[in-house]
Short mmCIF file of C-alpha atoms in Angstrom, two decimals:
data_model
loop_
_atom_site.label_atom_id
_atom_site.label_comp_id
_atom_site.label_asym_id
_atom_site.label_seq_id
_atom_site.Cartn_x
_atom_site.Cartn_y
_atom_site.Cartn_z
CA MET A 1 9.14 12.69 20.15
CA ILE A 2 11.87 13.16 17.42
CA TYR A 3 10.28 13.88 13.61
CA PRO A 4 11.44 13.77 9.92
CA THR A 5 12.37 16.77 8.01
CA PHE A 6 10.55 18.11 4.90
CA TYR A 7 12.41 19.33 2.23
CA ALA A 8 11.60 18.23 -1.01
CA PRO A 9 11.12 20.47 -3.35
CA PRO A 10 7.55 20.93 -5.21
CA THR A 11 8.52 18.21 -8.23
CA VAL A 12 5.91 16.86 -10.60
CA GLU A 13 6.02 13.48 -9.19
CA LEU A 14 5.75 14.15 -5.93
CA LEU A 15 3.12 17.04 -6.55
CA GLN A 16 1.44 13.91 -8.54
CA TRP A 17 1.00 11.28 -5.22
CA LEU A 18 -0.25 14.30 -3.16
CA ALA A 19 -3.19 14.76 -6.17
CA ARG A 20 -4.42 11.39 -5.46
CA GLY A 21 -5.19 10.88 -9.06
CA SER A 22 -5.21 13.52 -11.61
CA LEU A 23 -2.92 15.96 -11.09
CA LYS A 24 -4.97 18.63 -13.52
CA LYS A 25 -7.97 18.36 -11.61
CA ASN A 26 -6.38 18.66 -7.98
CA PHE A 27 -3.18 20.67 -9.09
CA LEU A 28 -3.95 23.42 -6.28
CA LYS A 29 -4.54 20.70 -3.63
CA ALA A 30 -1.56 18.92 -4.56
CA VAL A 31 0.09 21.88 -4.42
CA ARG A 32 -1.50 22.97 -0.89
CA LEU A 33 -0.96 19.54 0.54
CA TRP A 34 3.04 20.51 -0.22
CA VAL A 35 3.01 23.53 1.70
CA HIS A 36 1.40 22.00 3.87
CA LEU A 37 4.00 19.30 4.78
CA GLN A 38 6.69 22.27 4.62
CA LEU A 39 5.06 24.11 7.63
CA LEU A 40 4.57 20.91 9.70
CA TYR A 41 7.70 19.24 9.50
CA GLY A 42 10.10 21.82 7.82
CA GLU A 43 13.17 23.31 9.05
CA SER A 44 12.99 25.20 11.89
CA ASP A 45 12.65 28.58 10.57
CA SER A 46 9.79 28.17 8.22
CA ARG A 47 8.15 25.79 10.95
CA LEU A 48 5.00 26.50 12.28
CA ARG A 49 4.98 26.73 16.26
CA MET A 50 1.73 25.41 17.51
CA VAL A 51 1.04 22.94 20.21
CA HIS A 52 0.92 19.17 19.42
CA PRO A 53 -1.21 17.22 18.86
CA PHE A 54 -3.40 19.86 16.75
CA THR A 55 -6.38 20.62 15.78
CA TYR A 56 -7.64 22.74 12.12
CA ALA A 57 -8.26 25.93 14.54
CA ASP A 58 -4.80 25.25 16.43
CA TRP A 59 -3.28 25.10 12.67
CA ARG A 60 -5.64 28.33 11.70
CA ASP A 61 -4.44 30.56 14.24
CA THR A 62 -1.17 30.03 14.27
CA PHE A 63 -0.87 29.94 10.16
CA PHE A 64 -3.13 32.77 9.02
CA THR A 65 -2.93 36.73 11.05
CA ASP A 66 -5.41 37.48 13.98
CA SER A 67 -7.31 39.64 11.34
CA HIS A 68 -8.33 36.31 9.13
CA PRO A 69 -12.27 35.93 9.25
CA ARG A 70 -13.36 32.85 11.07
CA GLY A 71 -16.56 32.26 9.01
CA GLU A 72 -17.60 29.66 6.88
CA SER A 73 -16.97 32.21 3.70
CA ILE A 74 -14.38 31.97 0.82
CA PRO A 75 -12.02 35.23 3.14
CA PRO A 76 -11.62 38.97 0.88
CA LEU A 77 -7.87 40.06 0.82
CA HIS A 78 -7.69 41.78 4.14
CA ASP A 79 -4.57 42.06 5.33
CA GLY A 80 -0.98 42.67 3.10
CA ASP A 81 0.74 40.31 5.65
CA CYS A 82 -2.19 37.33 5.47
CA PRO A 83 -0.99 34.23 3.94
CA CYS A 84 -4.36 33.52 2.53
CA GLY A 85 -3.53 36.62 -0.18
CA ARG A 86 -0.67 34.88 -1.63
CA SER A 87 -1.10 33.33 -4.64
CA ALA A 88 0.31 29.27 -5.65
CA ALA A 89 3.22 30.76 -7.70
CA TRP A 90 4.52 32.38 -5.15
CA TRP A 91 4.47 29.26 -3.19
CA LEU A 92 6.06 27.38 -5.24
CA PHE A 93 8.73 29.11 -6.74
CA ASP A 94 9.37 30.75 -2.50
CA GLU A 95 13.15 31.00 -2.71
CA VAL A 96 13.53 29.35 1.09
CA ARG A 97 10.92 26.76 0.22
CA GLY A 98 10.49 26.07 -3.26
CA CYS A 99 11.82 25.38 -6.84
CA SER A 100 13.23 27.32 -9.86
CA GLU A 101 9.95 28.11 -11.92
CA TRP A 102 12.24 27.40 -15.91
CA GLU A 103 12.80 23.57 -13.93
CA TRP A 104 9.96 23.12 -12.76
CA ARG A 105 7.67 24.51 -15.87
CA GLU A 106 10.43 22.10 -18.53
CA SER A 107 9.96 19.20 -16.83
CA LEU A 108 6.18 19.77 -16.26
CA ALA A 109 5.39 19.99 -19.64
CA GLN A 110 7.64 16.71 -20.55
CA THR A 111 4.35 15.03 -18.90
CA ALA A 112 0.42 14.84 -19.69
CA CYS A 113 -0.54 16.48 -16.64
CA ILE A 114 -0.81 20.01 -17.52
CA PRO A 115 -4.30 21.87 -16.77
CA ASP A 116 -5.62 23.64 -19.31
CA ASN A 117 -5.76 26.89 -17.14
CA LEU A 118 -2.25 26.54 -15.24
CA GLU A 119 -1.25 30.24 -14.82
CA GLU A 120 -5.02 30.96 -14.02
CA LEU A 121 -3.73 28.52 -11.30
CA LEU A 122 -0.69 29.59 -10.36
CA GLU A 123 -2.20 33.59 -10.39
CA SER A 124 -5.13 32.40 -7.81
CA ARG A 125 -4.69 32.33 -3.61
CA LEU A 126 -3.64 28.94 -3.09
CA PHE A 127 -5.33 29.34 0.94
CA GLY A 128 -8.19 31.82 -0.08
CA LEU A 129 -10.58 29.39 0.19
CA THR A 130 -13.48 28.01 2.78
CA ARG A 131 -12.68 26.90 6.34
CA ARG A 132 -14.29 23.65 5.34
CA SER A 133 -11.76 23.38 2.64
CA LEU A 134 -8.32 23.75 4.35
CA ALA A 135 -10.18 21.64 7.06
CA ALA A 136 -10.48 18.71 4.94
CA ASP A 137 -6.41 19.41 3.71
CA LEU A 138 -5.50 17.73 6.99
CA THR A 139 -8.03 15.43 6.36
CA THR A 140 -6.36 14.21 3.38
CA LEU A 141 -2.85 14.33 4.98
CA ALA A 142 -3.83 11.68 7.55
CA GLU A 143 -5.37 9.32 4.53
CA LEU A 144 -1.94 9.98 3.27
CA GLY A 145 -0.21 8.95 6.36
CA CYS A 146 1.24 12.23 6.56
CA LEU A 147 -0.39 12.82 10.11
CA LYS A 148 -2.15 10.68 12.83
CA LYS A 149 -5.71 11.85 13.02
CA GLY A 150 -6.81 11.16 16.54
CA HIS A 151 -9.91 11.92 19.12
CA ARG A 152 -11.60 15.26 19.39
CA SER A 153 -10.84 16.19 15.25
CA GLN A 154 -6.64 16.40 16.63
CA TYR A 155 -3.73 15.71 14.80
CA GLU A 156 -0.19 14.62 14.88
CA LYS A 157 2.36 14.30 13.04
CA VAL A 158 4.44 10.69 12.02
CA GLN A 159 7.46 9.97 12.76
CA ASN A 160 7.64 7.86 9.41
CA TRP A 161 7.07 9.03 5.87
CA PRO A 162 4.92 6.69 3.40
CA ARG A 163 6.78 4.94 1.82
CA GLY A 164 4.44 6.71 -2.17
CA MET A 165 5.51 9.68 -0.89
CA ILE A 166 9.43 8.30 -0.35
CA ALA A 167 9.18 6.29 -3.66
CA CYS A 168 9.03 9.46 -5.67
CA SER A 169 11.79 12.15 -4.71
CA PRO A 170 14.81 11.83 -4.88
CA ALA A 171 15.35 14.83 -1.99
CA PHE A 172 14.96 11.95 0.49
CA THR A 173 17.93 10.35 2.37
CA PRO A 174 19.06 6.38 1.27
CA SER A 175 18.35 5.09 4.53
CA GLU A 176 14.50 6.73 4.24
CA ARG A 177 14.09 5.71 0.93
CA ALA A 178 15.53 2.03 1.29
CA ILE A 179 12.05 1.58 3.24
CA THR A 180 10.46 1.41 -0.07
CA TYR A 181 12.75 -1.45 -1.00
CA ASN A 182 10.80 -3.81 1.55
CA PHE A 183 7.66 -4.59 3.02
CA LEU A 184 8.52 -5.94 5.91
CA GLN A 185 6.89 -5.91 9.22
CA PRO A 186 7.68 -2.75 10.68
CA ASP A 187 9.28 -4.57 14.12
CA LEU A 188 12.04 -6.79 11.59
CA ALA A 189 12.19 -3.60 9.50
CA ALA A 190 13.98 -2.05 12.69
CA ILE A 191 16.46 -5.00 13.79
CA ALA A 192 17.25 -5.45 10.00
CA ASP A 193 18.16 -1.19 10.02
CA ASN A 194 19.37 -1.10 13.69
CA LEU A 195 21.67 -4.13 13.20
CA SER A 196 22.76 -3.55 9.50
CA GLN A 197 26.45 -2.41 10.47
CA GLU A 198 28.81 -5.06 11.53
CA LEU A 199 29.60 -5.74 15.16
CA GLY A 200 32.68 -6.46 17.14
CA GLY A 201 34.31 -7.42 13.65
CA TYR A 202 30.90 -9.58 12.57
CA PRO A 203 27.73 -9.22 11.07
CA ARG A 204 24.95 -9.99 13.97
CA PHE A 205 22.32 -9.81 11.61
CA PHE A 206 20.95 -12.72 9.66
CA LEU A 207 17.67 -13.06 7.34
CA GLN A 208 17.44 -16.89 6.18
CA VAL A 209 14.57 -16.97 3.30
CA GLU A 210 13.90 -20.00 0.61
CA TYR A 211 14.51 -18.72 -2.92
CA VAL A 212 13.96 -21.77 -4.82
CA VAL A 213 14.10 -20.66 -8.44
CA PRO A 214 15.80 -22.63 -11.36
CA LYS A 215 20.06 -21.24 -11.00
CA THR A 216 19.99 -20.80 -14.67
CA THR A 217 17.24 -18.14 -13.92
CA LEU A 218 19.63 -15.72 -11.46
CA ASP A 219 21.07 -14.07 -13.90
CA ALA A 220 18.24 -13.14 -15.95
CA ILE A 221 16.16 -12.11 -12.87
CA ASP A 222 19.41 -9.83 -12.13
CA ASP A 223 18.90 -8.24 -16.02
CA LEU A 224 15.03 -7.74 -15.02
CA GLN A 225 15.32 -5.69 -12.00
CA GLU A 226 17.96 -3.96 -13.64
CA GLU A 227 15.80 -3.19 -16.76
CA LEU A 228 12.72 -2.24 -14.49
CA LYS A 229 14.89 -0.19 -12.39
CA GLN A 230 15.83 1.78 -15.05
CA LEU A 231 11.73 2.08 -16.63
CA TRP A 232 11.17 2.99 -13.10
CA GLN A 233 12.77 5.90 -12.87
CA GLN A 234 11.54 7.47 -16.36
CA HIS A 235 8.54 9.80 -16.57
CA PRO A 236 6.40 8.86 -17.81
CA ILE A 237 7.00 5.21 -16.74
CA PRO A 238 5.99 2.49 -19.82
CA PRO A 239 4.11 -0.27 -19.88
CA VAL A 240 5.89 -3.27 -21.26
CA LEU A 241 4.96 -6.63 -22.81
CA LEU A 242 6.10 -9.08 -20.87
CA THR A 243 6.44 -13.16 -22.21
CA TYR A 244 5.37 -15.76 -20.16
CA ASN A 245 5.58 -18.83 -18.86
CA SER A 246 2.35 -19.64 -17.56
CA ALA A 247 2.52 -22.53 -15.32
CA LYS A 248 -1.20 -22.99 -15.01
CA LEU A 249 -1.85 -22.29 -18.61
CA GLU A 250 1.75 -24.51 -19.48
CA ARG A 251 2.32 -22.28 -22.43
CA MET A 252 4.06 -18.88 -23.21
CA VAL A 253 1.91 -16.08 -23.05
CA GLU A 254 2.05 -12.26 -23.91
CA CYS A 255 0.53 -10.09 -21.47
CA ALA A 256 0.90 -6.14 -21.89
CA VAL A 257 1.22 -4.43 -18.37
CA TYR A 258 1.99 -1.48 -16.19
CA PRO A 259 4.57 -2.59 -14.04
CA VAL A 260 4.09 -1.42 -10.49
CA CYS A 261 7.03 -3.24 -8.36
CA ILE A 262 8.72 -6.16 -7.15
CA TYR A 263 7.55 -8.32 -4.27
CA TYR A 264 9.43 -11.19 -2.75
CA VAL A 265 6.88 -13.88 -1.30
CA GLN A 266 8.05 -17.00 0.26
CA ARG A 267 10.48 -19.07 -2.22
CA ALA A 268 10.23 -16.59 -4.76
CA VAL A 269 10.21 -13.12 -6.72
CA TYR A 270 7.57 -11.39 -8.51
CA LEU A 271 6.59 -8.51 -10.63
CA VAL A 272 3.31 -6.81 -9.57
CA GLY A 273 0.81 -5.42 -12.57
CA PHE A 274 -1.98 -4.31 -14.36
CA GLY A 275 -2.69 -5.23 -17.09
CA ARG A 276 -3.62 -7.99 -19.74
CA ASN A 277 -3.00 -11.35 -17.52
CA PRO A 278 -1.97 -14.70 -18.94
CA PRO A 279 -5.78 -15.96 -18.58
CA GLY A 280 -6.34 -13.04 -20.83
CA GLU A 281 -8.34 -10.66 -18.22
CA VAL A 282 -7.50 -6.72 -18.08
CA ASN A 283 -6.38 -7.41 -13.72
CA TRP A 284 -3.65 -7.35 -11.77
CA TYR A 285 -1.31 -10.02 -11.65
CA ASN A 286 1.71 -11.93 -9.91
CA TYR A 287 4.06 -12.18 -12.41
CA ARG A 288 7.02 -14.64 -11.50
CA CYS A 289 10.48 -13.07 -12.25
CA ASP A 290 12.25 -16.08 -13.15
CA ARG A 291 9.05 -17.48 -15.62
CA ILE A 292 9.39 -13.76 -17.73
CA ASP A 293 11.31 -15.03 -20.67
CA ASN A 294 11.31 -11.39 -22.02
CA LEU A 295 10.34 -7.76 -20.92
CA GLU A 296 9.62 -5.51 -23.54
CA PRO A 297 9.04 -1.72 -23.18
CA LEU A 298 5.82 -0.23 -24.70
CA LEU A 299 4.89 3.11 -26.27
CA TRP A 300 1.59 4.58 -24.66
CA ASN A 301 -0.05 4.20 -27.61
CA ASP A 302 0.40 0.25 -28.58
CA PRO A 303 -2.39 -1.26 -29.57
CA ARG A 304 -1.50 -3.41 -27.53
CA ILE A 305 -2.45 -2.07 -24.55
CA PRO A 306 -5.80 -2.61 -22.60
CA GLN A 307 -7.87 0.15 -23.02
CA GLN A 308 -8.86 0.54 -19.64
CA LEU A 309 -4.73 0.88 -18.77
CA ILE A 310 -4.51 4.05 -21.41
CA LEU A 311 -7.44 5.05 -19.83
CA ASP A 312 -5.99 5.17 -16.14
CA TYR A 313 -2.31 6.54 -17.74
CA GLN A 314 -4.86 9.49 -19.44
CA ASN A 315 -6.38 10.52 -16.58
CA GLN A 316 -3.45 10.00 -14.35
CA THR A 317 -5.04 7.55 -12.39
CA LEU A 318 -2.05 4.44 -13.34
CA PRO A 319 -1.85 2.09 -9.80
CA THR A 320 0.97 2.70 -7.50
CA PRO A 321 2.67 -0.01 -4.69
CA ASP A 322 0.25 1.82 -2.18
CA TYR A 323 -3.04 -0.08 -3.77
CA ILE A 324 -1.77 -3.15 -3.61
CA GLN A 325 -0.14 -2.61 0.48
CA ASP A 326 -4.29 -1.42 1.12
CA GLN A 327 -5.42 -4.51 -0.52
CA MET A 328 -3.16 -6.95 1.55
CA SER A 329 -4.11 -5.03 4.54
CA GLN A 330 -8.10 -6.17 3.88
CA GLY A 331 -7.42 -9.86 2.81
CA TRP A 332 -4.40 -12.32 3.63
CA GLY A 333 -2.82 -13.32 1.32
CA PHE A 334 -0.36 -12.47 -1.88
CA ASP A 335 -2.90 -12.60 -4.36
CA PHE A 336 -4.63 -9.50 -3.33
CA TYR A 337 -6.82 -9.32 -6.95
CA GLN A 338 -8.44 -12.60 -5.98
CA PRO A 339 -12.11 -12.19 -3.96
CA LYS A 340 -12.04 -11.34 -0.22
CA LEU A 341 -13.58 -14.31 2.32
CA LEU A 342 -14.53 -14.67 5.71
CA MET A 343 -12.22 -17.43 7.00
CA LEU A 344 -13.26 -19.00 10.52
CA LEU A 345 -11.15 -21.87 12.06
CA ARG A 346 -10.79 -23.38 15.46
CA PHE A 347 -7.32 -24.23 16.75
CA ASP A 348 -6.17 -26.81 19.25
CA PRO A 349 -6.37 -25.24 22.42
CA ARG A 350 -2.44 -26.31 23.21
CA HIS A 351 -1.44 -26.04 20.12
CA HIS A 352 -3.00 -22.41 20.05
CA ARG A 353 -1.34 -21.64 23.83
CA ARG A 354 1.57 -21.83 22.53
CA TYR A 355 1.94 -20.56 18.62
CA ILE A 356 -0.98 -19.21 18.04
CA GLU A 357 -1.95 -16.84 20.74
CA ASP A 358 -0.48 -13.53 21.10
CA THR A 359 1.01 -13.77 17.45
CA GLU A 360 0.49 -11.44 14.63
CA ARG A 361 -0.67 -13.07 11.34
CA HIS A 362 -2.71 -10.46 9.12
CA GLU A 363 -4.64 -7.17 10.23
CA THR A 364 -7.88 -8.76 9.93
CA PHE A 365 -6.72 -11.37 12.18
CA GLU A 366 -9.07 -12.11 15.52
CA PHE A 367 -9.85 -14.35 18.37
CA VAL A 368 -13.86 -15.22 18.24
CA SER A 369 -15.57 -16.34 20.84
CA TYR A 370 -17.84 -19.67 20.98
CA LYS A 371 -20.91 -17.53 20.44
CA GLN A 372 -19.61 -15.30 18.04
CA ALA A 373 -18.17 -18.60 16.16
CA GLU A 374 -22.03 -19.73 16.16
CA GLN A 375 -22.69 -16.27 14.73
CA LEU A 376 -20.29 -16.27 12.01
CA ILE A 377 -22.12 -19.56 10.94
CA LYS A 378 -25.57 -18.59 11.12
CA GLN A 379 -24.78 -15.42 8.79
CA GLU A 380 -22.20 -16.80 6.11
CA ALA A 381 -23.21 -19.83 5.58
CA SER A 382 -26.58 -20.86 3.46
CA PRO A 383 -29.05 -23.23 5.43
CA GLU A 384 -28.27 -26.50 4.91
CA GLU A 385 -24.83 -25.73 5.41
CA GLY A 386 -25.09 -23.62 8.41
CA GLN A 387 -27.12 -26.45 10.04
CA GLU A 388 -24.04 -29.10 9.11
CA LEU A 389 -21.68 -26.88 10.93
CA LEU A 390 -23.21 -25.83 13.58
CA ASN A 391 -23.92 -29.07 14.25
CA ILE A 392 -20.63 -30.18 14.71
CA LEU A 393 -19.39 -26.54 16.46
CA ASN A 394 -21.89 -28.54 18.71
CA GLN A 395 -19.85 -31.24 19.06
CA ARG A 396 -16.38 -29.34 19.90
CA SER A 397 -15.58 -27.48 22.66
CA GLU A 398 -16.05 -23.90 23.92
CA THR A 399 -12.78 -24.08 25.40
CA ASP A 400 -11.21 -24.62 21.95
CA ALA A 401 -9.86 -21.22 20.11
CA TYR A 402 -11.72 -19.89 17.15
CA TYR A 403 -10.61 -17.26 15.57
CA GLN A 404 -11.83 -15.47 12.14
CA ALA A 405 -9.96 -13.76 9.12
CA PHE A 406 -10.41 -12.41 6.29
CA TYR A 407 -8.35 -13.89 2.68
CA ARG A 408 -7.84 -14.04 -0.78
CA GLU A 409 -9.60 -17.11 -2.45
CA GLY A 410 -7.20 -19.47 -3.48
CA ASP A 411 -3.96 -17.78 -2.33
CA PRO A 412 -1.06 -20.66 -2.73
CA ASN A 413 0.44 -19.44 0.84
CA VAL A 414 -2.78 -18.90 3.37
CA LEU A 415 -3.17 -22.81 1.69
CA MET A 416 0.00 -24.10 2.55
CA ARG A 417 -0.08 -22.04 6.11
CA LEU A 418 -3.55 -23.59 6.74
CA ASN A 419 -1.75 -26.80 5.68
CA ALA A 420 1.54 -26.07 8.10
CA TRP A 421 -1.45 -26.27 11.09
CA ARG A 422 -2.44 -29.00 10.46
CA PRO A 423 -3.90 -31.14 12.51
CA TYR A 424 -4.33 -28.77 14.84
CA VAL A 425 -6.39 -26.77 13.30
CA GLU A 426 -10.46 -27.23 11.80
CA VAL A 427 -11.73 -25.05 8.81
CA PHE A 428 -15.20 -24.23 9.36
CA LEU A 429 -15.78 -21.25 7.37
CA PRO A 430 -16.31 -20.62 4.11
CA TRP A 431 -17.64 -24.15 3.39
CA LYS A 432 -16.01 -25.24 0.05
CA LEU A 433 -12.16 -24.07 1.86
CA LYS A 434 -13.12 -26.51 4.29
CA GLU A 435 -14.71 -29.20 1.07
CA ARG A 436 -10.84 -27.99 -0.15
CA MET A 437 -9.22 -29.49 3.10
CA ALA A 438 -11.02 -32.79 3.73
CA ARG A 439 -10.31 -33.39 -0.05
CA ASP A 440 -6.51 -32.49 0.44
CA VAL A 441 -6.36 -34.84 4.16
CA GLY A 442 -8.39 -37.72 2.24
CA ARG A 443 -5.79 -38.00 -0.89
CA GLU A 444 -3.06 -37.96 2.25
CA TRP A 445 -4.73 -40.61 3.68
CA GLY A 446 -4.00 -42.53 0.67
CA PHE A 447 -0.83 -42.80 0.95
CA TYR A 448 -0.37 -43.31 4.42
CA GLY A 449 -3.61 -45.33 5.93
CA GLY A 450 -3.52 -48.26 3.82
#
């Protein structure tokens, strides 16, 4: 098994990501996690030699000296050679693993991340902690995607870095950073990476996508993404004021938002941002890039910025693309900020065998039995609606294929997928989605049914 090598210096951006929130509050833990990555994935001469997969006990016995206490208390200074006695500054500014203290302090001074007691923290023992605190570090690395947690509290190293970590450090190679530029299925990304070079004198991999934006806006979209590229390299990243042509409101609106990432979905490119959205709420929103008329960077003290966003900035909890990915994995649909609802579908068995079975639609899209479908209706529907749905279910065959999924309410891409499956799919839950499908079919029947 080949694992990546970790050689990223402890930049403020990387420590901020490892802190998972306020670097002021979690400074020492962020530094400790960076050291963990050096010890687990660093160059061969600095990497810990231990079994794999490993437990906390394996890590402890390999890292500390034999005289290191095994109890639950904070270990006293007991051995000049034991790593538990070394300060945070020793690890950060180590000539082999660390970085220049002067450059690091200069970088930190340009941010709002400086802990009030920085000097005290730098001189404190980084690994002079209880067993429980050190074991929790490994759990945190697993939650960040830097380790895999297996059975019996065992941990395995990963083969690919989390997108968030790659994005916040220039130390990673261009090929590693390229992973952050897309949200493709891993298999498709692997094909693209493998066949990216010409073979036999010709390119051998093509990806055809619909990109239905007005031709007159293509240059403006290019300018927009270049502006965002420059903004995302600043620290701190500034909020922006968007002049947005809202299709729902049918008018221009101004939205003060924090830009998080660009996403291509189905037919267009979107800027995902958090702040004052077109309806006037403080929430996430997907802004179609061809509808952004103007983008103006703002200072963090601008009165047009929503208070919630200012608090996130002050607390070092500004949103990241990882949050979007997490939310999208919990509910099917690009409108990840909409309510999550349970969907129950029935497929024609022949269509199921040909096009649905053994395919991956979403993490929550899974097969359920006829009895399970019956139980879901009883659990999720109101008594009146549930009885009507059960009467319908009783008329259907138990050999049909039933699936459940969580989806984002009103998401247009999910609705388009359901319409593409017609007439081979039947919606049972939620009731309002079933009613919407019925209304759409009724309108369509008006076109063709005479």
